[in-house]
Amino acid sequence: MNYICIECGSKFPLESNAWKCSCGGLLNLEYEKKPIDFKSTAAARDHSLWKYIDALPFEKYDCWRGITLGEGDTPLIRIEGNLYAKADYYMPTLSFKDRGAVVLISMAKKLGAGRVIADSSGNAGTAIAAYSARAGMKCDVFVPAATSDKKIKQIEAHGAAIHKVPGTREDTAKAAIDMAESTGLFYASHIYNPLFWEGTKTYFYEAFEQLGRLMPDAFIIPVGNGTLLVGAYIAFKEMLSWGAIDKMPRILAVQAENCAPIFKAFVGGMDKVEPCKNLGTLAEGIAIAAPARGAQILKVIRESGGDIIGVSEESITEARRSLACQGIYVEITSAANYAGYLDYIKKYPELKTAKVVFPLCGAGIKSS
Ligand SMILES: *Cc1c(COP(=O)(O)O)cnc(C)c1O
Ligand SMILES: [Zn+2]
């Protein structure tokens, strides 16, 4: 199993703790996986993402067994007609980040790490802190100084050391990277480390299985750093190669209009993403002004025949209210996904009858 540079193809063993290539390129992961037998996983007694062990970077009996908290296998809720919501807020730390965190932290443990470094202002930090605690590892989480006390308390509750960094989200990442570089500790980054997607990809296996081994016509996917979106791409590529599907579902991505650098690059026909100014949005969890994986995200959306839109602040608030009135209480960021769906059916009326899945990424009690 190796990290492989997306620019020059250089390979780095996992033991190197590399997070970036010397050429500046970001890293993907390569390893041998076996096709999933979706008939047998559908009937598996294991109700977690670990039933897909054949396509995960671990053995059946491996250290993940002492670390799993039963993440994955979340409900698929029919909203109306052919519209479904996948409820990833039914997770140990109440967001989909647990999928990526359990895989990343289990691997850190397997590699012998005693201490890991992460940077996040929200759900990723909480998930990494929780699984590090579970794995018996120390954890340092760098957060922007402006992060709310509520989120900091949740991370600290798991015993992680908090480092508050003044300035932008990018300054926070830089501080974490500086510590990782100077200490050689494992950088448990949900953005740079491709192991994280090996967890998020299971969301798409599950949706496929839950829809009777069929993919929907489209997945609505929120995008900040693209951890769910790149997971989609990996799942689709694998499933195409296994013959489980014969075409990719469309990826319909969603950003908040007030912080939408990928949307701007997409409509401008660009291959790279220019950092934008964050004008302030309620959807803080996707407000990433300078996404490190921007070029990769653009490529994925285009290859799936997909699209991306920016949703307004009012539509996010309204979508949250509307979901709550249907018994579904999500954090504000997560309401952007339903707002995105409502905008997409205006843009593409044929989507109204198409089969579409959108995610409920985080629980309502996470935001005020
Ligand atoms: C992390 C997160 C997102 C966006 O994920 P990215 O990986 O940054 O694209 C969306 N919603 C919620 C609730 C999240 O926690
Ligand atoms: Zn390289």
PDB file of N, CA and C in Angstrom, residues 298-349:
ATOM      1  N   LEU A 298     -12.977  19.634  -9.181  1.00  0.00           N
ATOM      2  CA  LEU A 298     -13.527  20.063 -10.475  1.00  0.00           C
ATOM      3  C   LEU A 298     -13.550  18.901 -11.467  1.00  0.00           C
ATOM      4  N   LYS A 299     -12.460  18.161 -11.493  1.00  0.00           N
ATOM      5  CA  LYS A 299     -12.328  17.039 -12.417  1.00  0.00           C
ATOM      6  C   LYS A 299     -13.400  15.972 -12.140  1.00  0.00           C
ATOM      7  N   VAL A 300     -13.588  15.691 -10.859  1.00  0.00           N
ATOM      8  CA  VAL A 300     -14.558  14.667 -10.460  1.00  0.00           C
ATOM      9  C   VAL A 300     -15.981  15.065 -10.879  1.00  0.00           C
ATOM     10  N   ILE A 301     -16.348  16.310 -10.617  1.00  0.00           N
ATOM     11  CA  ILE A 301     -17.707  16.752 -10.964  1.00  0.00           C
ATOM     12  C   ILE A 301     -17.911  16.648 -12.476  1.00  0.00           C
ATOM     13  N   ARG A 302     -16.915  17.094 -13.232  1.00  0.00           N
ATOM     14  CA  ARG A 302     -17.036  17.063 -14.700  1.00  0.00           C
ATOM     15  C   ARG A 302     -17.100  15.637 -15.216  1.00  0.00           C
ATOM     16  N   GLU A 303     -16.264  14.769 -14.665  1.00  0.00           N
ATOM     17  CA  GLU A 303     -16.235  13.384 -15.162  1.00  0.00           C
ATOM     18  C   GLU A 303     -17.553  12.647 -14.904  1.00  0.00           C
ATOM     19  N   SER A 304     -18.264  13.052 -13.863  1.00  0.00           N
ATOM     20  CA  SER A 304     -19.535  12.384 -13.568  1.00  0.00           C
ATOM     21  C   SER A 304     -20.688  12.992 -14.373  1.00  0.00           C
ATOM     22  N   GLY A 305     -20.370  13.978 -15.214  1.00  0.00           N
ATOM     23  CA  GLY A 305     -21.439  14.664 -15.943  1.00  0.00           C
ATOM     24  C   GLY A 305     -22.282  15.503 -15.002  1.00  0.00           C
ATOM     25  N   GLY A 306     -21.666  15.934 -13.927  1.00  0.00           N
ATOM     26  CA  GLY A 306     -22.405  16.628 -12.872  1.00  0.00           C
ATOM     27  C   GLY A 306     -22.423  18.135 -13.007  1.00  0.00           C
ATOM     28  N   ASP A 307     -22.731  18.774 -11.906  1.00  0.00           N
ATOM     29  CA  ASP A 307     -22.876  20.229 -11.899  1.00  0.00           C
ATOM     30  C   ASP A 307     -22.607  20.718 -10.469  1.00  0.00           C
ATOM     31  N   ILE A 308     -22.511  22.024 -10.309  1.00  0.00           N
ATOM     32  CA  ILE A 308     -22.354  22.604  -8.967  1.00  0.00           C
ATOM     33  C   ILE A 308     -23.135  23.912  -8.920  1.00  0.00           C
ATOM     34  N   ILE A 309     -23.756  24.165  -7.783  1.00  0.00           N
ATOM     35  CA  ILE A 309     -24.481  25.426  -7.610  1.00  0.00           C
ATOM     36  C   ILE A 309     -24.123  26.054  -6.262  1.00  0.00           C
ATOM     37  N   GLY A 310     -24.444  27.322  -6.128  1.00  0.00           N
ATOM     38  CA  GLY A 310     -24.280  28.026  -4.852  1.00  0.00           C
ATOM     39  C   GLY A 310     -25.667  28.361  -4.317  1.00  0.00           C
ATOM     40  N   VAL A 311     -25.902  28.066  -3.040  1.00  0.00           N
ATOM     41  CA  VAL A 311     -27.233  28.327  -2.472  1.00  0.00           C
ATOM     42  C   VAL A 311     -27.197  29.575  -1.575  1.00  0.00           C
ATOM     43  N   SER A 312     -28.335  30.254  -1.508  1.00  0.00           N
ATOM     44  CA  SER A 312     -28.424  31.504  -0.743  1.00  0.00           C
ATOM     45  C   SER A 312     -28.611  31.222   0.739  1.00  0.00           C
ATOM     46  N   GLU A 313     -28.315  32.220   1.557  1.00  0.00           N
ATOM     47  CA  GLU A 313     -28.486  32.096   3.011  1.00  0.00           C
ATOM     48  C   GLU A 313     -29.952  31.839   3.379  1.00  0.00           C
ATOM     49  N   GLU A 314     -30.853  32.562   2.722  1.00  0.00           N
ATOM     50  CA  GLU A 314     -32.283  32.392   3.030  1.00  0.00           C
ATOM     51  C   GLU A 314     -32.732  30.970   2.709  1.00  0.00           C
ATOM     52  N   SER A 315     -32.244  30.435   1.593  1.00  0.00           N
ATOM     53  CA  SER A 315     -32.695  29.092   1.214  1.00  0.00           C
ATOM     54  C   SER A 315     -32.160  28.043   2.197  1.00  0.00           C
ATOM     55  N   ILE A 316     -30.986  28.298   2.779  1.00  0.00           N
ATOM     56  CA  ILE A 316     -30.436  27.355   3.764  1.00  0.00           C
ATOM     57  C   ILE A 316     -31.322  27.351   5.021  1.00  0.00           C
ATOM     58  N   THR A 317     -31.651  28.537   5.506  1.00  0.00           N
ATOM     59  CA  THR A 317     -32.503  28.655   6.702  1.00  0.00           C
ATOM     60  C   THR A 317     -33.858  28.002   6.450  1.00  0.00           C
ATOM     61  N   GLU A 318     -34.412  28.278   5.287  1.00  0.00           N
ATOM     62  CA  GLU A 318     -35.732  27.752   4.945  1.00  0.00           C
ATOM     63  C   GLU A 318     -35.696  26.225   4.816  1.00  0.00           C
ATOM     64  N   ALA A 319     -34.632  25.710   4.224  1.00  0.00           N
ATOM     65  CA  ALA A 319     -34.513  24.253   4.058  1.00  0.00           C
ATOM     66  C   ALA A 319     -34.383  23.569   5.418  1.00  0.00           C
ATOM     67  N   ARG A 320     -33.670  24.212   6.345  1.00  0.00           N
ATOM     68  CA  ARG A 320     -33.525  23.616   7.667  1.00  0.00           C
ATOM     69  C   ARG A 320     -34.877  23.538   8.359  1.00  0.00           C
ATOM     70  N   ARG A 321     -35.643  24.630   8.240  1.00  0.00           N
ATOM     71  CA  ARG A 321     -36.976  24.649   8.849  1.00  0.00           C
ATOM     72  C   ARG A 321     -37.865  23.571   8.216  1.00  0.00           C
ATOM     73  N   SER A 322     -37.796  23.496   6.904  1.00  0.00           N
ATOM     74  CA  SER A 322     -38.648  22.544   6.197  1.00  0.00           C
ATOM     75  C   SER A 322     -38.323  21.095   6.594  1.00  0.00           C
ATOM     76  N   LEU A 323     -37.058  20.759   6.708  1.00  0.00           N
ATOM     77  CA  LEU A 323     -36.673  19.398   7.131  1.00  0.00           C
ATOM     78  C   LEU A 323     -37.138  19.136   8.566  1.00  0.00           C
ATOM     79  N   ALA A 324     -36.946  20.123   9.439  1.00  0.00           N
ATOM     80  CA  ALA A 324     -37.347  19.951  10.841  1.00  0.00           C
ATOM     81  C   ALA A 324     -38.847  19.694  10.929  1.00  0.00           C
ATOM     82  N   CYS A 325     -39.618  20.347  10.053  1.00  0.00           N
ATOM     83  CA  CYS A 325     -41.072  20.143  10.034  1.00  0.00           C
ATOM     84  C   CYS A 325     -41.440  18.770   9.504  1.00  0.00           C
ATOM     85  N   GLN A 326     -40.444  18.055   8.948  1.00  0.00           N
ATOM     86  CA  GLN A 326     -40.678  16.668   8.528  1.00  0.00           C
ATOM     87  C   GLN A 326     -40.028  15.701   9.520  1.00  0.00           C
ATOM     88  N   GLY A 327     -39.618  16.218  10.686  1.00  0.00           N
ATOM     89  CA  GLY A 327     -39.056  15.349  11.721  1.00  0.00           C
ATOM     90  C   GLY A 327     -37.554  15.164  11.643  1.00  0.00           C
ATOM     91  N   ILE A 328     -36.897  15.937  10.777  1.00  0.00           N
ATOM     92  CA  ILE A 328     -35.464  15.740  10.542  1.00  0.00           C
ATOM     93  C   ILE A 328     -34.705  17.004  10.945  1.00  0.00           C
ATOM     94  N   TYR A 329     -33.905  16.879  12.019  1.00  0.00           N
ATOM     95  CA  TYR A 329     -33.221  18.056  12.554  1.00  0.00           C
ATOM     96  C   TYR A 329     -31.735  17.969  12.235  1.00  0.00           C
ATOM     97  N   VAL A 330     -31.280  18.806  11.311  1.00  0.00           N
ATOM     98  CA  VAL A 330     -29.874  18.769  10.892  1.00  0.00           C
ATOM     99  C   VAL A 330     -29.158  20.054  11.284  1.00  0.00           C
ATOM    100  N   GLU A 331     -27.837  19.978  11.330  1.00  0.00           N
ATOM    101  CA  GLU A 331     -27.091  21.210  11.588  1.00  0.00           C
ATOM    102  C   GLU A 331     -27.215  22.129  10.379  1.00  0.00           C
ATOM    103  N   ILE A 332     -26.992  23.427  10.614  1.00  0.00           N
ATOM    104  CA  ILE A 332     -27.296  24.417   9.569  1.00  0.00           C
ATOM    105  C   ILE A 332     -26.546  24.116   8.270  1.00  0.00           C
ATOM    106  N   THR A 333     -25.259  23.789   8.377  1.00  0.00           N
ATOM    107  CA  THR A 333     -24.479  23.474   7.173  1.00  0.00           C
ATOM    108  C   THR A 333     -25.185  22.427   6.325  1.00  0.00           C
ATOM    109  N   SER A 334     -25.732  21.442   7.002  1.00  0.00           N
ATOM    110  CA  SER A 334     -26.321  20.303   6.313  1.00  0.00           C
ATOM    111  C   SER A 334     -27.622  20.656   5.590  1.00  0.00           C
ATOM    112  N   ALA A 335     -28.274  21.731   6.019  1.00  0.00           N
ATOM    113  CA  ALA A 335     -29.503  22.158   5.342  1.00  0.00           C
ATOM    114  C   ALA A 335     -29.213  22.657   3.933  1.00  0.00           C
ATOM    115  N   ALA A 336     -27.953  23.061   3.680  1.00  0.00           N
ATOM    116  CA  ALA A 336     -27.573  23.521   2.329  1.00  0.00           C
ATOM    117  C   ALA A 336     -27.818  22.429   1.286  1.00  0.00           C
ATOM    118  N   ASN A 337     -27.725  21.169   1.702  1.00  0.00           N
ATOM    119  CA  ASN A 337     -27.901  20.070   0.742  1.00  0.00           C
ATOM    120  C   ASN A 337     -29.338  20.005   0.228  1.00  0.00           C
ATOM    121  N   TYR A 338     -30.286  20.164   1.142  1.00  0.00           N
ATOM    122  CA  TYR A 338     -31.694  20.144   0.734  1.00  0.00           C
ATOM    123  C   TYR A 338     -32.023  21.422  -0.049  1.00  0.00           C
ATOM    124  N   ALA A 339     -31.457  22.544   0.393  1.00  0.00           N
ATOM    125  CA  ALA A 339     -31.632  23.796  -0.367  1.00  0.00           C
ATOM    126  C   ALA A 339     -31.096  23.605  -1.785  1.00  0.00           C
ATOM    127  N   GLY A 340     -29.977  22.914  -1.887  1.00  0.00           N
ATOM    128  CA  GLY A 340     -29.385  22.645  -3.198  1.00  0.00           C
ATOM    129  C   GLY A 340     -30.307  21.801  -4.056  1.00  0.00           C
ATOM    130  N   TYR A 341     -30.892  20.777  -3.468  1.00  0.00           N
ATOM    131  CA  TYR A 341     -31.835  19.944  -4.218  1.00  0.00           C
ATOM    132  C   TYR A 341     -32.989  20.797  -4.761  1.00  0.00           C
ATOM    133  N   LEU A 342     -33.533  21.661  -3.900  1.00  0.00           N
ATOM    134  CA  LEU A 342     -34.682  22.480  -4.322  1.00  0.00           C
ATOM    135  C   LEU A 342     -34.287  23.433  -5.456  1.00  0.00           C
ATOM    136  N   ASP A 343     -33.055  23.927  -5.439  1.00  0.00           N
ATOM    137  CA  ASP A 343     -32.581  24.759  -6.555  1.00  0.00           C
ATOM    138  C   ASP A 343     -32.349  23.924  -7.816  1.00  0.00           C
ATOM    139  N   TYR A 344     -31.802  22.739  -7.627  1.00  0.00           N
ATOM    140  CA  TYR A 344     -31.526  21.876  -8.790  1.00  0.00           C
ATOM    141  C   TYR A 344     -32.797  21.477  -9.535  1.00  0.00           C
ATOM    142  N   ILE A 345     -33.879  21.230  -8.809  1.00  0.00           N
ATOM    143  CA  ILE A 345     -35.093  20.825  -9.559  1.00  0.00           C
ATOM    144  C   ILE A 345     -35.693  22.015 -10.320  1.00  0.00           C
ATOM    145  N   LYS A 346     -35.324  23.224  -9.906  1.00  0.00           N
ATOM    146  CA  LYS A 346     -35.729  24.380 -10.729  1.00  0.00           C
ATOM    147  C   LYS A 346     -34.861  24.430 -11.988  1.00  0.00           C
ATOM    148  N   LYS A 347     -33.576  24.166 -11.805  1.00  0.00           N
ATOM    149  CA  LYS A 347     -32.649  24.229 -12.947  1.00  0.00           C
ATOM    150  C   LYS A 347     -32.871  23.064 -13.916  1.00  0.00           C
ATOM    151  N   TYR A 348     -33.109  21.876 -13.371  1.00  0.00           N
ATOM    152  CA  TYR A 348     -33.331  20.674 -14.187  1.00  0.00           C
ATOM    153  C   TYR A 348     -34.667  20.038 -13.796  1.00  0.00           C
ATOM    154  N   PRO A 349     -35.791  20.491 -14.383  1.00  0.00           N
ATOM    155  CA  PRO A 349     -37.106  19.971 -13.961  1.00  0.00           C
ATOM    156  C   PRO A 349     -37.220  18.446 -14.057  1.00  0.00           C
TER     157      PRO A 349
END
